[in-house]
Amino acid sequence: MTFTLIQALLLLASVSQVSAHGFVSRITVNGQTFKGNTPGEKPTVDSIIRLVSAESPVKGAANSAVNCGKNAQQAATFAKVQPGDTMHFFWVSGDPDEPFWPHNTGPIMTYLAKCDDDNCTTFNSTNAKWFKIEEDGRIPGNKDGDWEQNNIFDAKNVPSNATLPANLAPGPYIVRHEIIALHLAQFPFDPQDPTADKGAEFYPSCAQIVVGGNQTGAPTTDEFVALPGAYTDKDKGILINPFDNVDQPYPFPGPPIAAFVNAGNFTTPSASSAPSSTTSARPKSSSCKSKRYAKRRTPSSSNSSNRYQDNVLPQGPIDPSVAWGYMARA
Ligand SMILES: *[C@@H]1O[C@H](CO)[C@@H](O)[C@H](O)[C@H]1NC(C)=O
Ligand SMILES: *[C@@H]1O[C@H](CO)[C@@H](O)[C@H](O)[C@H]1NC(C)=O
Ligand SMILES: *[C@@H]1O[C@H](CO)[C@@H](O)[C@H](O)[C@H]1NC(C)=O
Ligand SMILES: *[C@@H]1O[C@H](CO)[C@@H](O)[C@H](O)[C@H]1NC(C)=O
Ligand SMILES: *[C@@H]1O[C@H](CO)[C@@H](O)[C@H](O)[C@H]1NC(C)=O
Ligand SMILES: *[C@@H]1O[C@H](CO)[C@@H](O)[C@H](O)[C@H]1NC(C)=O
Ligand SMILES: [Cu+2]
């Protein structure tokens, strides 16, 4: 095979493109750290994180990789946790030169599904029955419409957090923690051209836990969803211009948070924030209440290839021919 210079440059370009995006590199819970492995590489540590084959996003709501990420493999081990524990997910970019999570636009949601084995290490999640326990959208009251995802954007060692329901019944569960990056979501996903920089970017990440205790909280059967299945490419929260109507509640895709999550009768401390299907809602744990409200980054003064310009909120309707400048770092 002969390579022309142009082919070589194109290859380089696509390689560096792929290495942006990102994945969950480690999870901490109760002071324990569980490292993950590197996407696409042979595992070197026993992890609780199901390893995916690439850090590039899953495209298309019907893609089978919406389940747990691209070619997700069962992980070797699991974390022992308790109801009410907060799990901290450390998202990183795949680019060693800019290792921190590169997106700031779009929701973060967390689902659980019961495993059918003792500890999830052999469980195939393809047909899992998922229920939602948490969803974070825009930062409440932020007049620029910043998303909670902005709090982990480009930040060193600031994890995304999910609190297990304080009344969660014991047993083995897959935790599916998902970012949907929406910076290109106003350009409809094209199934004929799935690798184009169009549409929402799904970043599901699955981890294996065994919950202890003796609580009884569980979803009702009508709260279960399949993934893929719970989303379509035309959902209001997936085919959306995230830079418009920033003061409006975000219509989260997927099911509402399972009713037991915030309705339980339990003794562990919990905040009284009422859940709602359209505003940011999460069960708060007393230890992880503090929120960092990141300042909006200002546009770079030069127009050079600032890879973070997806922070810039274009004014008015977006002209696709100029939007790419804002959407850098797809
Ligand atoms: C998971 O459970 C299986 C079946 O009980 C057991 O053989 C295996 O050792 C367990 N894995 C770990 C990491 O404990
Ligand atoms: C899970 O089951 C599906 C078929 O239902 C199969 O295609 C897939 O390879 C299985 N995944 C793993 C990790 O075993
Ligand atoms: C429930 O579990 C807690 C902690 O493991 C224990 O202290 C308590 O006695 C248990 N309650 C019952 C009714 O088993
Ligand atoms: C909650 O539990 C307490 C004590 O176990 C009980 O007295 C109370 O009625 C329960 N409340 C609800 C709403 O179930
Ligand atoms: C997650 O929790 C940690 C520890 O409580 C906190 O420092 C961090 O700011 C939280 N992350 C977000 C995005 O709120
Ligand atoms: C940046 O872009 C704007 C609008 O396209 C243009 O007016 C301006 O001259 C550019 N600045 C630089 C430094 O290229
Ligand atoms: Cu990306």
GROMACS .gro file of C-alpha atoms and ligand atoms in nm:
model
  415
    1MET     CA    1   0.000   0.000   0.000
    2THR     CA    2   0.134   0.342  -0.086
    3PHE     CA    3   0.051   0.648   0.113
    4THR     CA    4   0.038   0.990  -0.035
    5LEU     CA    5   0.129   1.282   0.185
    6ILE     CA    6  -0.235   1.385   0.191
    7GLN     CA    7  -0.344   1.041   0.307
    8ALA     CA    8  -0.082   1.053   0.580
    9LEU     CA    9  -0.199   1.395   0.694
   10LEU     CA   10  -0.560   1.284   0.691
   11LEU     CA   11  -0.467   0.984   0.902
   12LEU     CA   12  -0.284   1.207   1.148
   13ALA     CA   13  -0.579   1.440   1.163
   14SER     CA   14  -0.822   1.160   1.233
   15VAL     CA   15  -0.594   1.011   1.497
   16SER     CA   16  -0.571   1.337   1.688
   17GLN     CA   17  -0.945   1.385   1.648
   18VAL     CA   18  -1.008   1.047   1.804
   19SER     CA   19  -0.779   1.116   2.093
   20ALA     CA   20  -0.984   1.413   2.216
   21HIS     CA   21  -1.328   1.311   2.353
   22GLY     CA   22  -1.283   1.098   2.663
   23PHE     CA   23  -1.379   0.836   2.919
   24VAL     CA   24  -1.400   0.761   3.290
   25SER     CA   25  -1.048   0.697   3.411
   26ARG     CA   26  -1.127   0.616   3.773
   27ILE     CA   27  -1.403   0.605   4.030
   28THR     CA   28  -1.375   0.678   4.399
   29VAL     CA   29  -1.632   0.587   4.659
   30ASN     CA   30  -1.597   0.586   5.036
   31GLY     CA   31  -1.229   0.673   5.010
   32GLN     CA   32  -1.155   0.376   4.787
   33THR     CA   33  -1.011   0.435   4.442
   34PHE     CA   34  -1.088   0.207   4.149
   35LYS     CA   35  -0.873   0.271   3.846
   36GLY     CA   36  -0.992   0.198   3.499
   37ASN     CA   37  -0.800   0.074   3.200
   38THR     CA   38  -0.720   0.253   2.877
   39PRO     CA   39  -0.982   0.230   2.602
   40GLY     CA   40  -0.879   0.003   2.322
   41GLU     CA   41  -0.586  -0.143   2.516
   42LYS     CA   42  -0.547  -0.470   2.698
   43PRO     CA   43  -0.653  -0.428   3.065
   44THR     CA   44  -0.361  -0.398   3.306
   45VAL     CA   45  -0.553  -0.359   3.632
   46ASP     CA   46  -0.854  -0.541   3.776
   47SER     CA   47  -1.117  -0.272   3.753
   48ILE     CA   48  -1.483  -0.214   3.832
   49ILE     CA   49  -1.516  -0.002   3.517
   50ARG     CA   50  -1.632  -0.179   3.203
   51LEU     CA   51  -1.364  -0.108   2.946
   52VAL     CA   52  -1.466   0.039   2.612
   53SER     CA   53  -1.276   0.011   2.288
   54ALA     CA   54  -1.250   0.384   2.208
   55GLU     CA   55  -1.282   0.723   2.371
   56SER     CA   56  -1.471   0.864   2.075
   57PRO     CA   57  -1.842   0.915   2.132
   58VAL     CA   58  -2.124   0.677   2.058
   59LYS     CA   59  -2.334   0.832   1.780
   60GLY     CA   60  -2.700   0.761   1.716
   61ALA     CA   61  -2.958   0.692   1.986
   62ALA     CA   62  -3.026   0.343   1.849
   63ASN     CA   63  -2.661   0.240   1.847
   64SER     CA   64  -2.611  -0.079   2.051
   65ALA     CA   65  -2.312   0.092   2.214
   66VAL     CA   66  -2.552   0.330   2.391
   67ASN     CA   67  -2.581   0.042   2.637
   68CYS     CA   68  -2.241   0.069   2.809
   69GLY     CA   69  -2.012   0.223   2.546
   70LYS     CA   70  -1.826   0.085   2.248
   71ASN     CA   71  -1.762  -0.289   2.278
   72ALA     CA   72  -1.784  -0.265   2.657
   73GLN     CA   73  -1.635  -0.568   2.828
   74GLN     CA   74  -1.730  -0.710   3.164
   75ALA     CA   75  -1.488  -0.585   3.429
   76ALA     CA   76  -1.288  -0.811   3.659
   77THR     CA   77  -1.411  -0.686   3.993
   78PHE     CA   78  -1.670  -0.476   4.176
   79ALA     CA   79  -1.700  -0.215   4.449
   80LYS     CA   80  -1.875  -0.288   4.776
   81VAL     CA   81  -2.091   0.013   4.852
   82GLN     CA   82  -2.378   0.116   5.077
   83PRO     CA   83  -2.705   0.291   5.001
   84GLY     CA   84  -2.651   0.667   5.009
   85ASP     CA   85  -2.285   0.644   4.908
   86THR     CA   86  -2.166   0.902   4.659
   87MET     CA   87  -1.965   0.774   4.366
   88HIS     CA   88  -1.714   1.010   4.207
   89PHE     CA   89  -1.646   0.962   3.836
   90PHE     CA   90  -1.326   1.113   3.699
   91TRP     CA   91  -1.373   1.193   3.333
   92VAL     CA   92  -1.062   1.259   3.125
   93SER     CA   93  -0.986   1.330   2.765
   94GLY     CA   94  -0.794   1.076   2.563
   95ASP     CA   95  -0.543   1.342   2.462
   96PRO     CA   96  -0.234   1.325   2.684
   97ASP     CA   97  -0.148   1.685   2.599
   98GLU     CA   98  -0.485   1.809   2.723
   99PRO     CA   99  -0.593   1.539   2.958
  100PHE     CA  100  -0.904   1.693   3.105
  101TRP     CA  101  -1.265   1.644   3.006
  102PRO     CA  102  -1.318   1.852   2.691
  103HIS     CA  103  -1.694   1.916   2.687
  104ASN     CA  104  -1.921   2.141   2.890
  105THR     CA  105  -2.259   2.131   2.717
  106GLY     CA  106  -2.523   1.870   2.788
  107PRO     CA  107  -2.668   1.657   3.066
  108ILE     CA  108  -2.513   1.402   3.298
  109MET     CA  109  -2.740   1.116   3.396
  110THR     CA  110  -2.704   0.803   3.606
  111TYR     CA  111  -2.891   0.475   3.577
  112LEU     CA  112  -2.878   0.147   3.764
  113ALA     CA  113  -2.967  -0.207   3.658
  114LYS     CA  114  -2.969  -0.521   3.870
  115CYS     CA  115  -2.720  -0.786   3.762
  116ASP     CA  116  -2.830  -1.148   3.741
  117ASP     CA  117  -2.508  -1.289   3.885
  118ASP     CA  118  -2.348  -1.241   4.227
  119ASN     CA  119  -2.126  -0.946   4.149
  120CYS     CA  120  -2.184  -0.831   3.790
  121THR     CA  121  -1.850  -0.967   3.667
  122THR     CA  122  -2.023  -1.203   3.424
  123PHE     CA  123  -2.342  -1.005   3.365
  124ASN     CA  124  -2.426  -0.919   3.005
  125SER     CA  125  -2.599  -0.579   3.021
  126THR     CA  126  -2.746  -0.590   2.670
  127ASN     CA  127  -3.094  -0.669   2.797
  128ALA     CA  128  -3.058  -0.503   3.137
  129LYS     CA  129  -3.358  -0.326   3.288
  130TRP     CA  130  -3.233   0.022   3.362
  131PHE     CA  131  -3.385   0.283   3.590
  132LYS     CA  132  -3.274   0.640   3.634
  133ILE     CA  133  -3.148   0.765   3.971
  134GLU     CA  134  -3.008   1.106   3.885
  135GLU     CA  135  -3.001   1.372   3.615
  136ASP     CA  136  -2.809   1.698   3.604
  137GLY     CA  137  -2.880   1.960   3.343
  138ARG     CA  138  -2.815   2.330   3.354
  139ILE     CA  139  -2.693   2.483   3.677
  140PRO     CA  140  -3.009   2.614   3.844
  141GLY     CA  141  -3.030   2.992   3.827
  142ASN     CA  142  -2.718   3.036   3.616
  143LYS     CA  143  -2.809   3.321   3.383
  144ASP     CA  144  -2.566   3.212   3.111
  145GLY     CA  145  -2.726   2.870   3.100
  146ASP     CA  146  -2.412   2.689   3.206
  147TRP     CA  147  -2.449   2.319   3.253
  148GLU     CA  148  -2.342   2.118   3.554
  149GLN     CA  149  -2.106   1.950   3.308
  150ASN     CA  150  -1.921   2.282   3.301
  151ASN     CA  151  -1.805   2.203   3.655
  152ILE     CA  152  -1.593   1.914   3.530
  153PHE     CA  153  -1.497   2.078   3.201
  154ASP     CA  154  -1.121   2.100   3.163
  155ALA     CA  155  -1.087   2.061   3.537
  156LYS     CA  156  -0.818   1.864   3.711
  157ASN     CA  157  -0.948   1.618   3.966
  158VAL     CA  158  -1.302   1.747   3.980
  159PRO     CA  159  -1.523   1.442   3.945
  160SER     CA  160  -1.879   1.410   3.835
  161ASN     CA  161  -2.078   1.269   4.127
  162ALA     CA  162  -2.373   1.038   4.162
  163THR     CA  163  -2.534   0.946   4.492
  164LEU     CA  164  -2.690   0.605   4.533
  165PRO     CA  165  -3.044   0.618   4.668
  166ALA     CA  166  -3.030   0.607   5.046
  167ASN     CA  167  -3.306   0.346   5.044
  168LEU     CA  168  -3.164   0.130   4.764
  169ALA     CA  169  -3.224  -0.243   4.806
  170PRO     CA  170  -2.908  -0.453   4.839
  171GLY     CA  171  -2.756  -0.656   4.558
  172PRO     CA  172  -2.532  -0.639   4.253
  173TYR     CA  173  -2.591  -0.348   4.016
  174ILE     CA  174  -2.440  -0.193   3.707
  175VAL     CA  175  -2.406   0.183   3.747
  176ARG     CA  176  -2.439   0.353   3.412
  177HIS     CA  177  -2.310   0.709   3.435
  178GLU     CA  178  -2.359   0.899   3.112
  179ILE     CA  179  -2.264   1.231   2.964
  180ILE     CA  180  -2.445   1.345   2.652
  181ALA     CA  181  -2.239   1.618   2.486
  182LEU     CA  182  -2.473   1.848   2.295
  183HIS     CA  183  -2.239   2.100   2.135
  184LEU     CA  184  -2.325   1.963   1.787
  185ALA     CA  185  -2.677   1.853   1.872
  186GLN     CA  186  -2.855   2.110   1.658
  187PHE     CA  187  -2.718   1.939   1.347
  188PRO     CA  188  -2.930   1.625   1.312
  189PHE     CA  189  -2.746   1.295   1.342
  190ASP     CA  190  -2.724   1.133   1.001
  191PRO     CA  191  -2.738   0.751   1.011
  192GLN     CA  192  -2.596   0.747   0.658
  193ASP     CA  193  -2.293   0.936   0.780
  194PRO     CA  194  -2.256   0.831   1.142
  195THR     CA  195  -1.902   0.957   1.187
  196ALA     CA  196  -1.985   1.312   1.077
  197ASP     CA  197  -1.959   1.583   1.339
  198LYS     CA  198  -2.332   1.603   1.375
  199GLY     CA  199  -2.572   1.515   1.650
  200ALA     CA  200  -2.548   1.439   2.018
  201GLU     CA  201  -2.242   1.255   2.147
  202PHE     CA  202  -2.321   0.976   2.393
  203TYR     CA  203  -2.060   0.885   2.652
  204PRO     CA  204  -2.201   0.600   2.862
  205SER     CA  205  -1.973   0.444   3.123
  206CYS     CA  206  -2.063   0.135   3.324
  207ALA     CA  207  -1.925   0.014   3.654
  208GLN     CA  208  -1.995  -0.285   3.875
  209ILE     CA  209  -2.109  -0.249   4.238
  210VAL     CA  210  -2.256  -0.466   4.509
  211VAL     CA  211  -2.481  -0.271   4.742
  212GLY     CA  212  -2.501  -0.380   5.105
  213GLY     CA  213  -2.742  -0.287   5.381
  214ASN     CA  214  -3.102  -0.391   5.415
  215GLN     CA  215  -3.305  -0.120   5.250
  216THR     CA  216  -3.600  -0.198   5.026
  217GLY     CA  217  -3.610   0.081   4.768
  218ALA     CA  218  -3.668  -0.043   4.414
  219PRO     CA  219  -3.821   0.090   4.094
  220THR     CA  220  -4.162  -0.014   3.972
  221THR     CA  221  -4.163  -0.224   3.655
  222ASP     CA  222  -4.297   0.063   3.445
  223GLU     CA  223  -3.988   0.265   3.537
  224PHE     CA  224  -3.750   0.027   3.361
  225VAL     CA  225  -3.607   0.120   3.021
  226ALA     CA  226  -3.389  -0.051   2.766
  227LEU     CA  227  -3.067   0.115   2.647
  228PRO     CA  228  -3.063   0.162   2.358
  229GLY     CA  229  -3.437   0.211   2.350
  230ALA     CA  230  -3.496   0.492   2.595
  231TYR     CA  231  -3.381   0.763   2.354
  232THR     CA  232  -3.446   0.858   1.994
  233ASP     CA  233  -3.247   1.092   1.775
  234LYS     CA  234  -3.547   1.325   1.765
  235ASP     CA  235  -3.603   1.355   2.140
  236LYS     CA  236  -3.640   1.716   2.250
  237GLY     CA  237  -3.330   1.685   2.465
  238ILE     CA  238  -3.120   1.520   2.191
  239LEU     CA  239  -3.209   1.711   1.873
  240ILE     CA  240  -3.171   2.052   2.036
  241ASN     CA  241  -2.983   2.374   1.992
  242PRO     CA  242  -2.830   2.393   2.338
  243PHE     CA  243  -2.725   2.753   2.283
  244ASP     CA  244  -3.083   2.874   2.246
  245ASN     CA  245  -3.334   2.929   2.524
  246VAL     CA  246  -3.069   2.886   2.788
  247ASP     CA  247  -3.311   3.002   3.057
  248GLN     CA  248  -3.555   2.722   2.981
  249PRO     CA  249  -3.558   2.391   3.166
  250TYR     CA  250  -3.377   2.117   2.976
  251PRO     CA  251  -3.604   1.831   2.864
  252PHE     CA  252  -3.400   1.535   2.983
  253PRO     CA  253  -3.412   1.233   2.755
  254GLY     CA  254  -3.505   0.895   2.896
  255PRO     CA  255  -3.738   0.817   3.184
  256PRO     CA  256  -3.797   1.033   3.490
  257ILE     CA  257  -3.599   0.951   3.801
  258ALA     CA  258  -3.751   0.641   3.962
  259ALA     CA  259  -4.004   0.750   4.222
  260PHE     CA  260  -3.849   0.561   4.512
  261VAL     CA  261  -3.525   0.757   4.482
  262ASN     CA  262  -3.647   1.069   4.650
  263ALA     CA  263  -3.959   0.934   4.816
  264GLY     CA  264  -3.800   0.682   5.045
  265ASN     CA  265  -3.851   0.667   5.416
  266PHE     CA  266  -3.501   0.634   5.548
  267THR     CA  267  -3.287   0.764   5.824
  268THR     CA  268  -2.976   0.873   5.636
  269PRO     CA  269  -2.959   1.250   5.601
  270SER     CA  270  -3.078   1.382   5.270
  271ALA     CA  271  -3.168   1.721   5.137
  272SER     CA  272  -3.531   1.800   5.072
  273SER     CA  273  -3.491   1.916   4.716
  274ALA     CA  274  -3.795   1.800   4.527
  275PRO     CA  275  -3.729   1.609   4.210
  276SER     CA  276  -3.867   1.729   3.883
  277SER     CA  277  -3.843   1.582   3.541
  278THR     CA  278  -3.737   1.901   3.375
  279THR     CA  279  -3.497   2.069   3.613
  280SER     CA  280  -3.174   1.949   3.754
  281ALA     CA  281  -3.240   1.710   4.035
  282ARG     CA  282  -3.020   1.488   4.236
  283PRO     CA  283  -3.044   1.331   4.572
  284LYS     CA  284  -2.792   1.518   4.781
  285SER     CA  285  -2.563   1.353   5.022
  286SER     CA  286  -2.460   1.559   5.318
  287SER     CA  287  -2.091   1.510   5.245
  288CYS     CA  288  -2.091   1.615   4.881
  289LYS     CA  289  -2.324   1.907   4.877
  290SER     CA  290  -2.081   2.173   4.776
  291LYS     CA  291  -2.111   2.286   4.421
  292ARG     CA  292  -1.856   2.467   4.216
  293TYR     CA  293  -2.024   2.721   3.996
  294ALA     CA  294  -1.761   2.764   3.730
  295LYS     CA  295  -1.721   3.101   3.572
  296ARG     CA  296  -1.802   3.125   3.206
  297ARG     CA  297  -1.488   3.129   3.000
  298THR     CA  298  -1.457   3.423   2.773
  299PRO     CA  299  -1.390   3.375   2.407
  300SER     CA  300  -1.030   3.359   2.310
  301SER     CA  301  -0.911   3.695   2.183
  302SER     CA  302  -0.755   3.539   1.879
  303ASN     CA  303  -0.955   3.326   1.637
  304SER     CA  304  -0.686   3.064   1.629
  305SER     CA  305  -0.784   2.707   1.687
  306ASN     CA  306  -0.897   2.748   2.044
  307ARG     CA  307  -1.021   2.400   2.116
  308TYR     CA  308  -1.250   2.517   2.389
  309GLN     CA  309  -1.462   2.753   2.191
  310ASP     CA  310  -1.766   2.537   2.237
  311ASN     CA  311  -1.804   2.749   2.549
  312VAL     CA  312  -1.893   3.049   2.347
  313LEU     CA  313  -2.263   3.093   2.321
  314PRO     CA  314  -2.340   3.217   1.971
  315GLN     CA  315  -2.596   3.495   1.968
  316GLY     CA  316  -2.909   3.428   1.766
  317PRO     CA  317  -2.958   3.148   1.516
  318ILE     CA  318  -2.652   2.950   1.424
  319ASP     CA  319  -2.532   2.955   1.067
  320PRO     CA  320  -2.387   2.605   1.019
  321SER     CA  321  -2.118   2.742   0.792
  322VAL     CA  322  -1.969   2.942   1.078
  323ALA     CA  323  -2.073   2.723   1.366
  324TRP     CA  324  -1.777   2.491   1.337
  325GLY     CA  325  -1.560   2.756   1.494
  326TYR     CA  326  -1.772   2.738   1.806
  327MET     CA  327  -1.793   2.364   1.794
  328ALA     CA  328  -1.425   2.296   1.789
  329ARG     CA  329  -1.312   1.991   1.971
  330ALA     CA  330  -1.598   1.770   1.867
  331LIG     C1  331  -1.786  -1.297   4.155
  331LIG     O1  332  -1.876  -1.400   4.185
  331LIG     C2  333  -1.835  -1.527   4.137
  331LIG     C3  334  -1.949  -1.626   4.165
  331LIG     O2  335  -1.988  -1.620   4.299
  331LIG     C4  336  -1.705  -1.567   4.205
  331LIG     O3  337  -1.662  -1.690   4.156
  331LIG     C5  338  -1.601  -1.461   4.175
  331LIG     O4  339  -1.483  -1.491   4.246
  331LIG     C6  340  -1.651  -1.324   4.217
  331LIG     N1  341  -1.556  -1.222   4.174
  331LIG     C7  342  -1.488  -1.146   4.260
  331LIG     C8  343  -1.395  -1.046   4.199
  331LIG     O5  344  -1.502  -1.154   4.381
  332LIG     C1  345  -2.407  -0.985   2.527
  332LIG     O1  346  -2.510  -1.052   2.456
  332LIG     C2  347  -2.525  -1.007   2.322
  332LIG     C3  348  -2.642  -1.081   2.261
  332LIG     O2  349  -2.754  -1.070   2.341
  332LIG     C4  350  -2.397  -1.033   2.246
  332LIG     O3  351  -2.411  -0.980   2.115
  332LIG     C5  352  -2.281  -0.965   2.316
  332LIG     O4  353  -2.160  -1.000   2.252
  332LIG     C6  354  -2.274  -1.005   2.460
  332LIG     N1  355  -2.173  -0.924   2.524
  332LIG     C7  356  -2.077  -0.973   2.599
  332LIG     C8  357  -1.979  -0.874   2.654
  332LIG     O5  358  -2.067  -1.090   2.625
  333LIG     C1  359  -2.977  -0.303   5.866
  333LIG     O1  360  -2.839  -0.288   5.840
  333LIG     C2  361  -2.775  -0.208   5.934
  333LIG     C3  362  -2.634  -0.184   5.886
  333LIG     O2  363  -2.586  -0.294   5.815
  333LIG     C4  364  -2.782  -0.271   6.071
  333LIG     O3  365  -2.721  -0.187   6.164
  333LIG     C5  366  -2.926  -0.292   6.108
  333LIG     O4  367  -2.935  -0.362   6.229
  333LIG     C6  368  -2.997  -0.369   6.001
  333LIG     N1  369  -3.138  -0.370   6.032
  333LIG     C7  370  -3.210  -0.479   6.020
  333LIG     C8  371  -3.355  -0.465   6.052
  333LIG     O5  372  -3.160  -0.586   5.983
  334LIG     C1  373  -4.134   0.635   5.810
  334LIG     O1  374  -4.082   0.545   5.909
  334LIG     C2  375  -4.122   0.578   6.040
  334LIG     C3  376  -4.051   0.488   6.140
  334LIG     O2  377  -4.009   0.368   6.082
  334LIG     C4  378  -4.276   0.567   6.050
  334LIG     O3  379  -4.316   0.604   6.180
  334LIG     C5  380  -4.337   0.660   5.949
  334LIG     O4  381  -4.476   0.646   5.947
  334LIG     C6  382  -4.284   0.633   5.809
  334LIG     N1  383  -4.334   0.734   5.717
  334LIG     C7  384  -4.379   0.702   5.597
  334LIG     C8  385  -4.425   0.817   5.512
  334LIG     O5  386  -4.385   0.589   5.555
  335LIG     C1  387  -1.814   1.613   4.337
  335LIG     O1  388  -1.786   1.595   4.474
  335LIG     C2  389  -1.661   1.647   4.515
  335LIG     C3  390  -1.637   1.604   4.659
  335LIG     O2  391  -1.747   1.635   4.737
  335LIG     C4  392  -1.662   1.797   4.496
  335LIG     O3  393  -1.539   1.851   4.534
  335LIG     C5  394  -1.687   1.826   4.350
  335LIG     O4  395  -1.696   1.965   4.327
  335LIG     C6  396  -1.816   1.761   4.304
  335LIG     N1  397  -1.829   1.777   4.159
  335LIG     C7  398  -1.922   1.853   4.102
  335LIG     C8  399  -1.920   1.856   3.952
  335LIG     O5  400  -2.005   1.916   4.163
  336LIG     C1  401  -1.196   3.699   1.449
  336LIG     O1  402  -1.315   3.678   1.380
  336LIG     C2  403  -1.391   3.795   1.365
  336LIG     C3  404  -1.526   3.755   1.306
  336LIG     O2  405  -1.511   3.649   1.213
  336LIG     C4  406  -1.314   3.894   1.278
  336LIG     O3  407  -1.390   4.013   1.263
  336LIG     C5  408  -1.184   3.924   1.346
  336LIG     O4  409  -1.104   4.007   1.265
  336LIG     C6  410  -1.106   3.796   1.375
  336LIG     N1  411  -0.990   3.825   1.458
  336LIG     C7  412  -0.872   3.773   1.431
  336LIG     C8  413  -0.763   3.808   1.528
  336LIG     O5  414  -0.851   3.697   1.337
  337CU      CU  415  -1.579   1.472   2.211
   0.00000   0.00000   0.00000
